[in-house]
């Protein structure tokens, strides 16, 4: 049924976003150690904290967006 397909598609997308959150958080945690003097390091850490809350509160797309920005703020490109 189309309702069931839509539901399972949404679940799949949610899982993909959750996995992306986890991946980007790990990347940030590794990269921040060598970029602590970046001009926007403090801002990036705040975005990372905000993203953690969003990713854990079923707002993964916002969390991913903030994690990508946090990485950009420390001069790192987000992994695909």
Coordinates of N, CA and C in Angstrom, one line a residue:
X1 N 0.8 -1.2 0.0 CA 0.0 0.0 0.0 C 0.9 1.2 0.0
X2 N 0.3 2.3 -0.5 CA 1.1 3.5 -0.6 C 1.4 4.2 0.7
X3 N 0.5 4.0 1.7 CA 0.8 4.6 3.0 C 1.9 3.8 3.7
X4 N 1.9 2.5 3.5 CA 3.0 1.7 4.1 C 4.4 2.1 3.5
X5 N 4.4 2.2 2.1 CA 5.6 2.6 1.4 C 6.1 4.0 1.9
X6 N 5.2 4.9 2.0 CA 5.6 6.3 2.4 C 6.2 6.2 3.8
X7 N 5.6 5.4 4.7 CA 6.1 5.3 6.1 C 7.5 4.6 6.1
X8 N 7.7 3.6 5.4 CA 9.0 2.9 5.4 C 10.0 3.8 4.7
X9 N 9.6 4.6 3.7 CA 10.6 5.5 3.0 C 11.0 6.5 4.0
X10 N 10.1 7.1 4.8 CA 10.4 8.1 5.8 C 11.3 7.5 6.8
X11 N 11.1 6.3 7.2 CA 11.9 5.6 8.2 C 13.3 5.5 7.7
X12 N 13.5 5.1 6.4 CA 14.8 4.9 5.8 C 15.5 6.2 5.7
X13 N 14.8 7.3 5.3 CA 15.4 8.6 5.3 C 15.9 9.1 6.6
X14 N 15.0 8.8 7.6 CA 15.4 9.2 9.0 C 16.6 8.5 9.5
X15 N 16.7 7.2 9.1 CA 17.9 6.4 9.5 C 19.2 6.9 8.8
X16 N 19.0 7.3 7.5 CA 20.1 7.9 6.8 C 20.6 9.2 7.4
X17 N 19.7 10.0 7.8 CA 20.0 11.3 8.4 C 20.7 11.0 9.8
X18 N 20.2 10.1 10.5 CA 20.7 9.7 11.8 C 22.2 9.2 11.7
X19 N 22.4 8.4 10.7 CA 23.8 7.9 10.4 C 24.7 9.1 10.0
X20 N 24.1 10.0 9.2 CA 24.9 11.2 8.8 C 25.3 12.1 10.0
X21 N 24.3 12.2 10.9 CA 24.6 13.0 12.1 C 25.8 12.3 12.9
X22 N 25.7 11.0 13.0 CA 26.8 10.3 13.8 C 28.1 10.5 13.1
X23 N 28.1 10.3 11.8 CA 29.4 10.4 11.0 C 30.0 11.8 11.1
X24 N 29.1 12.8 10.9 CA 29.6 14.2 11.0 C 30.1 14.6 12.4
X25 N 29.4 14.1 13.4 CA 29.8 14.4 14.8 C 31.2 13.8 15.0
X26 N 31.4 12.6 14.6 CA 32.7 11.9 14.7 C 33.8 12.7 14.0
X27 N 33.5 13.1 12.7 CA 34.4 13.9 12.0 C 34.8 15.2 12.7
X28 N 33.8 15.9 13.2 CA 34.1 17.1 13.9 C 34.9 16.9 15.1
X29 N 34.6 15.9 15.9 CA 35.3 15.6 17.1 C 36.8 15.3 16.8
X30 N 37.1 14.6 15.7 CA 38.5 14.3 15.3 C 39.2 15.6 14.8
X31 N 38.5 16.4 13.9 CA 39.1 17.5 13.3 C 39.3 18.7 14.2
X32 N 38.4 18.9 15.2 CA 38.5 20.1 16.1 C 39.8 20.0 16.8
X33 N 40.4 18.9 17.1 CA 41.6 18.8 17.9 C 42.8 19.5 17.2
X34 N 42.8 19.5 15.9 CA 43.9 20.1 15.2 C 43.5 21.5 14.6
X35 N 42.3 21.9 15.0 CA 41.8 23.2 14.5 C 41.3 24.1 15.6
X36 N 41.8 23.9 16.8 CA 41.3 24.6 18.0 C 41.6 26.1 17.9
X37 N 42.6 26.5 17.1 CA 42.9 28.0 16.9 C 42.1 28.6 15.8
X38 N 41.3 27.9 15.1 CA 40.5 28.5 14.0 C 39.7 29.7 14.6
X39 N 39.6 30.7 13.7 CA 38.9 31.9 14.1 C 37.5 31.7 14.7
X40 N 36.8 30.7 14.1 CA 35.4 30.4 14.5 C 35.3 29.1 15.3
X41 N 36.4 28.7 16.0 CA 36.4 27.4 16.7 C 35.3 27.4 17.8
X42 N 35.2 28.5 18.5 CA 34.2 28.5 19.6 C 32.7 28.5 19.0
X43 N 32.5 29.2 17.9 CA 31.2 29.1 17.3 C 30.9 27.7 16.8
X44 N 32.0 27.1 16.2 CA 31.8 25.7 15.7 C 31.5 24.8 16.8
X45 N 32.1 24.9 18.0 CA 31.8 24.0 19.1 C 30.4 24.2 19.6
X46 N 29.9 25.4 19.5 CA 28.5 25.7 19.9 C 27.5 25.1 18.9
X47 N 27.9 25.2 17.6 CA 27.0 24.5 16.6 C 27.0 23.0 16.8
X48 N 28.2 22.4 17.1 CA 28.3 21.0 17.3 C 27.4 20.6 18.5
X49 N 27.4 21.4 19.6 CA 26.5 21.0 20.7 C 25.0 21.1 20.3
X50 N 24.7 22.2 19.6 CA 23.3 22.3 19.1 C 22.9 21.2 18.2
X51 N 23.8 20.8 17.3 CA 23.5 19.7 16.4 C 23.3 18.4 17.1
X52 N 24.0 18.2 18.2 CA 23.9 16.9 19.0 C 22.4 16.9 19.5
X53 N 22.0 18.0 20.1 CA 20.6 18.0 20.6 C 19.6 17.8 19.5
X54 N 19.8 18.4 18.4 CA 18.9 18.2 17.2 C 18.9 16.8 16.7
X55 N 20.1 16.2 16.6 CA 20.1 14.8 16.1 C 19.5 13.9 17.0
X56 N 19.6 14.1 18.3 CA 19.0 13.2 19.3 C 17.5 13.5 19.5
X57 N 17.0 14.6 19.0 CA 15.6 15.0 19.2 C 14.8 14.8 17.9
X58 N 15.3 14.0 17.0 CA 14.5 13.7 15.8 C 14.5 14.9 14.9
X59 N 15.5 15.7 14.9 CA 15.6 16.9 14.0 C 16.9 16.8 13.3
X60 N 17.1 15.6 12.7 CA 18.4 15.2 12.1 C 18.8 16.2 10.9
X61 N 17.8 16.6 10.1 CA 18.2 17.5 9.0 C 18.8 18.8 9.5
X62 N 18.2 19.4 10.5 CA 18.8 20.6 11.1 C 20.2 20.3 11.7
X63 N 20.3 19.1 12.4 CA 21.6 18.7 13.0 C 22.7 18.6 11.9
X64 N 22.3 17.9 10.8 CA 23.3 17.8 9.8 C 23.7 19.1 9.2
X65 N 22.8 20.0 9.0 CA 23.1 21.4 8.5 C 24.1 22.1 9.4
X66 N 23.8 22.0 10.7 CA 24.7 22.7 11.7 C 26.0 22.0 11.8
X67 N 26.1 20.7 11.7 CA 27.4 20.0 11.7 C 28.3 20.4 10.5
X68 N 27.6 20.5 9.3 CA 28.3 20.9 8.1 C 28.9 22.3 8.3
X69 N 28.1 23.2 8.9 CA 28.5 24.6 9.1 C 29.6 24.6 10.1
X70 N 29.5 23.8 11.2 CA 30.6 23.7 12.2 C 31.9 23.3 11.6
X71 N 31.9 22.3 10.7 CA 33.1 21.9 10.1 C 33.6 23.0 9.2
X72 N 32.8 23.6 8.4 CA 33.2 24.7 7.6 C 33.8 25.9 8.4
X73 N 33.3 26.1 9.6 CA 33.8 27.2 10.4 C 35.2 26.9 10.9
X74 N 35.6 25.6 11.0 CA 37.0 25.3 11.3 C 37.9 25.0 10.1
X75 N 37.3 25.3 8.9 CA 38.1 25.1 7.7 C 38.2 23.7 7.2
X76 N 37.2 22.9 7.5 CA 37.2 21.5 7.1 C 36.0 21.2 6.2
X77 N 36.2 20.4 5.2 CA 35.0 20.0 4.3 C 34.4 18.8 4.9
X78 N 33.1 18.8 5.0 CA 32.4 17.6 5.5 C 32.6 16.4 4.6
X79 N 32.8 15.2 5.2 CA 32.9 14.0 4.4 C 31.6 13.7 3.8
X80 N 31.6 13.0 2.7 CA 30.3 12.6 2.0 C 29.8 11.4 2.7

